Amino acid sequence: MNHSIHSADRATHLKIVVVALIAGIAVAGFGIAARTSADYSQSAQSSQVVKAGKPVVITSAGTSELR
């Protein structure tokens, strides 16, 4: 068995590419399936308005300064 990728033949390189492609498709498919199962839809009845408070600037001394 040859343990170097540099001296491997064409069939070995092709196997590596095919396995990597299948693994990439599986990961992408799992990510798409996991993302679409959650309900991210928003409507006028369910959305809530968040109002901003006073602006705060953090200095390097760790104290807060209001502007």
PDB file of N, CA and C in Angstrom:
ATOM      1  N   MET A   1       0.852  -1.182   0.000  1.00  0.00           N
ATOM      2  CA  MET A   1       0.000   0.000   0.000  1.00  0.00           C
ATOM      3  C   MET A   1       0.893   1.240   0.000  1.00  0.00           C
ATOM      4  N   ASN A   2       0.522   2.184  -0.826  1.00  0.00           N
ATOM      5  CA  ASN A   2       1.280   3.429  -0.944  1.00  0.00           C
ATOM      6  C   ASN A   2       0.678   4.471  -0.004  1.00  0.00           C
ATOM      7  N   HIS A   3       1.514   5.079   0.844  1.00  0.00           N
ATOM      8  CA  HIS A   3       1.016   6.025   1.835  1.00  0.00           C
ATOM      9  C   HIS A   3       1.246   7.475   1.434  1.00  0.00           C
ATOM     10  N   SER A   4       1.610   7.742   0.204  1.00  0.00           N
ATOM     11  CA  SER A   4       1.873   9.106  -0.241  1.00  0.00           C
ATOM     12  C   SER A   4       0.868   9.498  -1.316  1.00  0.00           C
ATOM     13  N   ILE A   5       0.285  10.674  -1.183  1.00  0.00           N
ATOM     14  CA  ILE A   5      -0.672  11.147  -2.185  1.00  0.00           C
ATOM     15  C   ILE A   5       0.058  11.597  -3.460  1.00  0.00           C
ATOM     16  N   HIS A   6       1.315  11.973  -3.318  1.00  0.00           N
ATOM     17  CA  HIS A   6       2.067  12.465  -4.481  1.00  0.00           C
ATOM     18  C   HIS A   6       2.360  11.357  -5.489  1.00  0.00           C
ATOM     19  N   SER A   7       2.575  10.154  -5.011  1.00  0.00           N
ATOM     20  CA  SER A   7       2.907   9.067  -5.935  1.00  0.00           C
ATOM     21  C   SER A   7       1.714   8.162  -6.219  1.00  0.00           C
ATOM     22  N   ALA A   8       0.520   8.568  -5.814  1.00  0.00           N
ATOM     23  CA  ALA A   8      -0.673   7.754  -6.064  1.00  0.00           C
ATOM     24  C   ALA A   8      -1.070   7.844  -7.536  1.00  0.00           C
ATOM     25  N   ASP A   9      -1.762   6.830  -8.002  1.00  0.00           N
ATOM     26  CA  ASP A   9      -2.159   6.826  -9.410  1.00  0.00           C
ATOM     27  C   ASP A   9      -3.454   7.602  -9.618  1.00  0.00           C
ATOM     28  N   ARG A  10      -3.875   7.674 -10.853  1.00  0.00           N
ATOM     29  CA  ARG A  10      -5.051   8.466 -11.228  1.00  0.00           C
ATOM     30  C   ARG A  10      -6.329   7.947 -10.582  1.00  0.00           C
ATOM     31  N   ALA A  11      -6.477   6.635 -10.465  1.00  0.00           N
ATOM     32  CA  ALA A  11      -7.680   6.062  -9.872  1.00  0.00           C
ATOM     33  C   ALA A  11      -7.809   6.453  -8.397  1.00  0.00           C
ATOM     34  N   THR A  12      -6.694   6.507  -7.691  1.00  0.00           N
ATOM     35  CA  THR A  12      -6.726   6.899  -6.285  1.00  0.00           C
ATOM     36  C   THR A  12      -7.142   8.353  -6.139  1.00  0.00           C
ATOM     37  N   HIS A  13      -6.605   9.209  -6.980  1.00  0.00           N
ATOM     38  CA  HIS A  13      -7.001  10.623  -6.956  1.00  0.00           C
ATOM     39  C   HIS A  13      -8.489  10.777  -7.268  1.00  0.00           C
ATOM     40  N   LEU A  14      -8.979  10.020  -8.219  1.00  0.00           N
ATOM     41  CA  LEU A  14     -10.395  10.080  -8.577  1.00  0.00           C
ATOM     42  C   LEU A  14     -11.271   9.612  -7.419  1.00  0.00           C
ATOM     43  N   LYS A  15     -10.855   8.569  -6.707  1.00  0.00           N
ATOM     44  CA  LYS A  15     -11.616   8.099  -5.545  1.00  0.00           C
ATOM     45  C   LYS A  15     -11.679   9.172  -4.463  1.00  0.00           C
ATOM     46  N   ILE A  16     -10.561   9.853  -4.238  1.00  0.00           N
ATOM     47  CA  ILE A  16     -10.521  10.904  -3.218  1.00  0.00           C
ATOM     48  C   ILE A  16     -11.460  12.048  -3.596  1.00  0.00           C
ATOM     49  N   VAL A  17     -11.458  12.435  -4.851  1.00  0.00           N
ATOM     50  CA  VAL A  17     -12.331  13.522  -5.317  1.00  0.00           C
ATOM     51  C   VAL A  17     -13.795  13.119  -5.190  1.00  0.00           C
ATOM     52  N   VAL A  18     -14.135  11.898  -5.536  1.00  0.00           N
ATOM     53  CA  VAL A  18     -15.526  11.437  -5.468  1.00  0.00           C
ATOM     54  C   VAL A  18     -15.998  11.378  -4.016  1.00  0.00           C
ATOM     55  N   VAL A  19     -15.167  10.864  -3.119  1.00  0.00           N
ATOM     56  CA  VAL A  19     -15.550  10.787  -1.708  1.00  0.00           C
ATOM     57  C   VAL A  19     -15.724  12.190  -1.128  1.00  0.00           C
ATOM     58  N   ALA A  20     -14.831  13.116  -1.471  1.00  0.00           N
ATOM     59  CA  ALA A  20     -14.949  14.493  -0.990  1.00  0.00           C
ATOM     60  C   ALA A  20     -16.207  15.160  -1.539  1.00  0.00           C
ATOM     61  N   LEU A  21     -16.541  14.914  -2.789  1.00  0.00           N
ATOM     62  CA  LEU A  21     -17.747  15.488  -3.386  1.00  0.00           C
ATOM     63  C   LEU A  21     -19.003  14.947  -2.715  1.00  0.00           C
ATOM     64  N   ILE A  22     -19.046  13.651  -2.461  1.00  0.00           N
ATOM     65  CA  ILE A  22     -20.210  13.056  -1.788  1.00  0.00           C
ATOM     66  C   ILE A  22     -20.336  13.595  -0.364  1.00  0.00           C
ATOM     67  N   ALA A  23     -19.212  13.732   0.335  1.00  0.00           N
ATOM     68  CA  ALA A  23     -19.254  14.265   1.694  1.00  0.00           C
ATOM     69  C   ALA A  23     -19.722  15.717   1.693  1.00  0.00           C
ATOM     70  N   GLY A  24     -19.274  16.509   0.731  1.00  0.00           N
ATOM     71  CA  GLY A  24     -19.711  17.901   0.639  1.00  0.00           C
ATOM     72  C   GLY A  24     -21.192  18.027   0.361  1.00  0.00           C
ATOM     73  N   ILE A  25     -21.696  17.188  -0.523  1.00  0.00           N
ATOM     74  CA  ILE A  25     -23.133  17.203  -0.835  1.00  0.00           C
ATOM     75  C   ILE A  25     -23.939  16.775   0.397  1.00  0.00           C
ATOM     76  N   ALA A  26     -23.434  15.795   1.143  1.00  0.00           N
ATOM     77  CA  ALA A  26     -24.145  15.337   2.344  1.00  0.00           C
ATOM     78  C   ALA A  26     -24.189  16.434   3.402  1.00  0.00           C
ATOM     79  N   VAL A  27     -23.085  17.125   3.607  1.00  0.00           N
ATOM     80  CA  VAL A  27     -23.054  18.213   4.599  1.00  0.00           C
ATOM     81  C   VAL A  27     -23.980  19.351   4.173  1.00  0.00           C
ATOM     82  N   ALA A  28     -23.951  19.721   2.896  1.00  0.00           N
ATOM     83  CA  ALA A  28     -24.827  20.787   2.411  1.00  0.00           C
ATOM     84  C   ALA A  28     -26.295  20.378   2.524  1.00  0.00           C
ATOM     85  N   GLY A  29     -26.600  19.143   2.201  1.00  0.00           N
ATOM     86  CA  GLY A  29     -27.977  18.663   2.314  1.00  0.00           C
ATOM     87  C   GLY A  29     -28.456  18.651   3.752  1.00  0.00           C
ATOM     88  N   PHE A  30     -27.589  18.244   4.662  1.00  0.00           N
ATOM     89  CA  PHE A  30     -27.955  18.253   6.083  1.00  0.00           C
ATOM     90  C   PHE A  30     -28.186  19.679   6.574  1.00  0.00           C
ATOM     91  N   GLY A  31     -27.351  20.605   6.138  1.00  0.00           N
ATOM     92  CA  GLY A  31     -27.520  22.005   6.545  1.00  0.00           C
ATOM     93  C   GLY A  31     -28.802  22.611   6.013  1.00  0.00           C
ATOM     94  N   ILE A  32     -29.135  22.323   4.777  1.00  0.00           N
ATOM     95  CA  ILE A  32     -30.371  22.846   4.193  1.00  0.00           C
ATOM     96  C   ILE A  32     -31.582  22.232   4.883  1.00  0.00           C
ATOM     97  N   ALA A  33     -31.528  20.941   5.164  1.00  0.00           N
ATOM     98  CA  ALA A  33     -32.650  20.275   5.820  1.00  0.00           C
ATOM     99  C   ALA A  33     -32.838  20.794   7.247  1.00  0.00           C
ATOM    100  N   ALA A  34     -31.760  21.069   7.945  1.00  0.00           N
ATOM    101  CA  ALA A  34     -31.861  21.564   9.317  1.00  0.00           C
ATOM    102  C   ALA A  34     -32.361  23.002   9.339  1.00  0.00           C
ATOM    103  N   ARG A  35     -31.981  23.794   8.360  1.00  0.00           N
ATOM    104  CA  ARG A  35     -32.378  25.202   8.333  1.00  0.00           C
ATOM    105  C   ARG A  35     -33.840  25.363   7.953  1.00  0.00           C
ATOM    106  N   THR A  36     -34.335  24.583   7.039  1.00  0.00           N
ATOM    107  CA  THR A  36     -35.708  24.766   6.563  1.00  0.00           C
ATOM    108  C   THR A  36     -36.736  24.168   7.510  1.00  0.00           C
ATOM    109  N   SER A  37     -36.319  23.359   8.498  1.00  0.00           N
ATOM    110  CA  SER A  37     -37.296  22.782   9.406  1.00  0.00           C
ATOM    111  C   SER A  37     -37.762  23.792  10.452  1.00  0.00           C
ATOM    112  N   ALA A  38     -36.998  24.856  10.687  1.00  0.00           N
ATOM    113  CA  ALA A  38     -37.390  25.879  11.660  1.00  0.00           C
ATOM    114  C   ALA A  38     -38.343  26.869  10.994  1.00  0.00           C
ATOM    115  N   ASP A  39     -39.239  27.437  11.785  1.00  0.00           N
ATOM    116  CA  ASP A  39     -40.211  28.387  11.261  1.00  0.00           C
ATOM    117  C   ASP A  39     -39.731  29.808  11.537  1.00  0.00           C
ATOM    118  N   TYR A  40     -39.197  30.463  10.517  1.00  0.00           N
ATOM    119  CA  TYR A  40     -38.682  31.816  10.657  1.00  0.00           C
ATOM    120  C   TYR A  40     -39.636  32.853  10.072  1.00  0.00           C
ATOM    121  N   SER A  41     -40.836  32.463   9.725  1.00  0.00           N
ATOM    122  CA  SER A  41     -41.760  33.393   9.094  1.00  0.00           C
ATOM    123  C   SER A  41     -42.222  34.443  10.104  1.00  0.00           C
ATOM    124  N   GLN A  42     -42.380  35.660   9.626  1.00  0.00           N
ATOM    125  CA  GLN A  42     -42.843  36.753  10.468  1.00  0.00           C
ATOM    126  C   GLN A  42     -44.118  37.327   9.871  1.00  0.00           C
ATOM    127  N   SER A  43     -45.023  37.700  10.740  1.00  0.00           N
ATOM    128  CA  SER A  43     -46.241  38.352  10.303  1.00  0.00           C
ATOM    129  C   SER A  43     -46.457  39.581  11.162  1.00  0.00           C
ATOM    130  N   ALA A  44     -47.443  40.380  10.809  1.00  0.00           N
ATOM    131  CA  ALA A  44     -47.715  41.612  11.545  1.00  0.00           C
ATOM    132  C   ALA A  44     -48.194  41.314  12.966  1.00  0.00           C
ATOM    133  N   GLN A  45     -48.860  40.172  13.166  1.00  0.00           N
ATOM    134  CA  GLN A  45     -49.367  39.847  14.486  1.00  0.00           C
ATOM    135  C   GLN A  45     -48.260  39.358  15.417  1.00  0.00           C
ATOM    136  N   SER A  46     -47.258  38.661  14.899  1.00  0.00           N
ATOM    137  CA  SER A  46     -46.258  38.045  15.766  1.00  0.00           C
ATOM    138  C   SER A  46     -45.005  38.898  15.958  1.00  0.00           C
ATOM    139  N   SER A  47     -44.805  39.930  15.142  1.00  0.00           N
ATOM    140  CA  SER A  47     -43.578  40.717  15.270  1.00  0.00           C
ATOM    141  C   SER A  47     -43.723  41.736  16.392  1.00  0.00           C
ATOM    142  N   GLN A  48     -42.645  41.925  17.125  1.00  0.00           N
ATOM    143  CA  GLN A  48     -42.625  42.872  18.221  1.00  0.00           C
ATOM    144  C   GLN A  48     -41.593  43.952  17.919  1.00  0.00           C
ATOM    145  N   VAL A  49     -41.912  45.180  18.308  1.00  0.00           N
ATOM    146  CA  VAL A  49     -41.013  46.300  18.060  1.00  0.00           C
ATOM    147  C   VAL A  49     -40.071  46.432  19.247  1.00  0.00           C
ATOM    148  N   VAL A  50     -38.766  46.527  18.959  1.00  0.00           N
ATOM    149  CA  VAL A  50     -37.766  46.722  19.996  1.00  0.00           C
ATOM    150  C   VAL A  50     -37.218  48.129  19.828  1.00  0.00           C
ATOM    151  N   LYS A  51     -37.336  48.940  20.888  1.00  0.00           N
ATOM    152  CA  LYS A  51     -36.865  50.313  20.827  1.00  0.00           C
ATOM    153  C   LYS A  51     -35.481  50.407  21.449  1.00  0.00           C
ATOM    154  N   ALA A  52     -34.646  51.237  20.848  1.00  0.00           N
ATOM    155  CA  ALA A  52     -33.287  51.406  21.336  1.00  0.00           C
ATOM    156  C   ALA A  52     -33.266  52.295  22.566  1.00  0.00           C
ATOM    157  N   GLY A  53     -32.323  52.029  23.450  1.00  0.00           N
ATOM    158  CA  GLY A  53     -32.151  52.842  24.648  1.00  0.00           C
ATOM    159  C   GLY A  53     -31.161  53.967  24.388  1.00  0.00           C
ATOM    160  N   LYS A  54     -30.573  54.490  25.449  1.00  0.00           N
ATOM    161  CA  LYS A  54     -29.596  55.557  25.317  1.00  0.00           C
ATOM    162  C   LYS A  54     -28.292  54.992  24.754  1.00  0.00           C
ATOM    163  N   PRO A  55     -27.618  55.741  23.880  1.00  0.00           N
ATOM    164  CA  PRO A  55     -26.342  55.251  23.349  1.00  0.00           C
ATOM    165  C   PRO A  55     -25.249  55.289  24.413  1.00  0.00           C
ATOM    166  N   VAL A  56     -24.422  54.272  24.446  1.00  0.00           N
ATOM    167  CA  VAL A  56     -23.344  54.160  25.423  1.00  0.00           C
ATOM    168  C   VAL A  56     -22.057  53.869  24.663  1.00  0.00           C
ATOM    169  N   VAL A  57     -20.979  54.569  25.038  1.00  0.00           N
ATOM    170  CA  VAL A  57     -19.675  54.334  24.433  1.00  0.00           C
ATOM    171  C   VAL A  57     -18.779  53.708  25.492  1.00  0.00           C
ATOM    172  N   ILE A  58     -18.191  52.570  25.194  1.00  0.00           N
ATOM    173  CA  ILE A  58     -17.297  51.894  26.130  1.00  0.00           C
ATOM    174  C   ILE A  58     -15.873  52.361  25.844  1.00  0.00           C
ATOM    175  N   THR A  59     -15.198  52.847  26.890  1.00  0.00           N
ATOM    176  CA  THR A  59     -13.826  53.315  26.720  1.00  0.00           C
ATOM    177  C   THR A  59     -12.866  52.216  27.109  1.00  0.00           C
ATOM    178  N   SER A  60     -11.585  52.458  26.856  1.00  0.00           N
ATOM    179  CA  SER A  60     -10.575  51.455  27.195  1.00  0.00           C
ATOM    180  C   SER A  60     -10.372  51.322  28.691  1.00  0.00           C
ATOM    181  N   ALA A  61     -10.783  52.341  29.479  1.00  0.00           N
ATOM    182  CA  ALA A  61     -10.634  52.279  30.924  1.00  0.00           C
ATOM    183  C   ALA A  61     -11.738  51.454  31.569  1.00  0.00           C
ATOM    184  N   GLY A  62     -12.718  51.030  30.779  1.00  0.00           N
ATOM    185  CA  GLY A  62     -13.783  50.210  31.307  1.00  0.00           C
ATOM    186  C   GLY A  62     -14.957  51.006  31.853  1.00  0.00           C
ATOM    187  N   THR A  63     -14.923  52.323  31.754  1.00  0.00           N
ATOM    188  CA  THR A  63     -16.026  53.149  32.214  1.00  0.00           C
ATOM    189  C   THR A  63     -16.913  53.522  31.036  1.00  0.00           C
ATOM    190  N   SER A  64     -18.137  53.865  31.313  1.00  0.00           N
ATOM    191  CA  SER A  64     -19.079  54.242  30.268  1.00  0.00           C
ATOM    192  C   SER A  64     -19.217  55.748  30.182  1.00  0.00           C
ATOM    193  N   GLU A  65     -19.396  56.224  28.961  1.00  0.00           N
ATOM    194  CA  GLU A  65     -19.554  57.659  28.749  1.00  0.00           C
ATOM    195  C   GLU A  65     -20.801  57.865  27.890  1.00  0.00           C
ATOM    196  N   LEU A  66     -21.731  58.674  28.345  1.00  0.00           N
ATOM    197  CA  LEU A  66     -22.942  58.959  27.586  1.00  0.00           C
ATOM    198  C   LEU A  66     -22.701  60.140  26.686  1.00  0.00           C
ATOM    199  N   ARG A  67     -23.193  60.042  25.477  1.00  0.00           N
ATOM    200  CA  ARG A  67     -23.063  61.159  24.540  1.00  0.00           C
ATOM    201  C   ARG A  67     -24.413  61.596  24.089  1.00  0.00           C
TER     202      ARG A  67
END
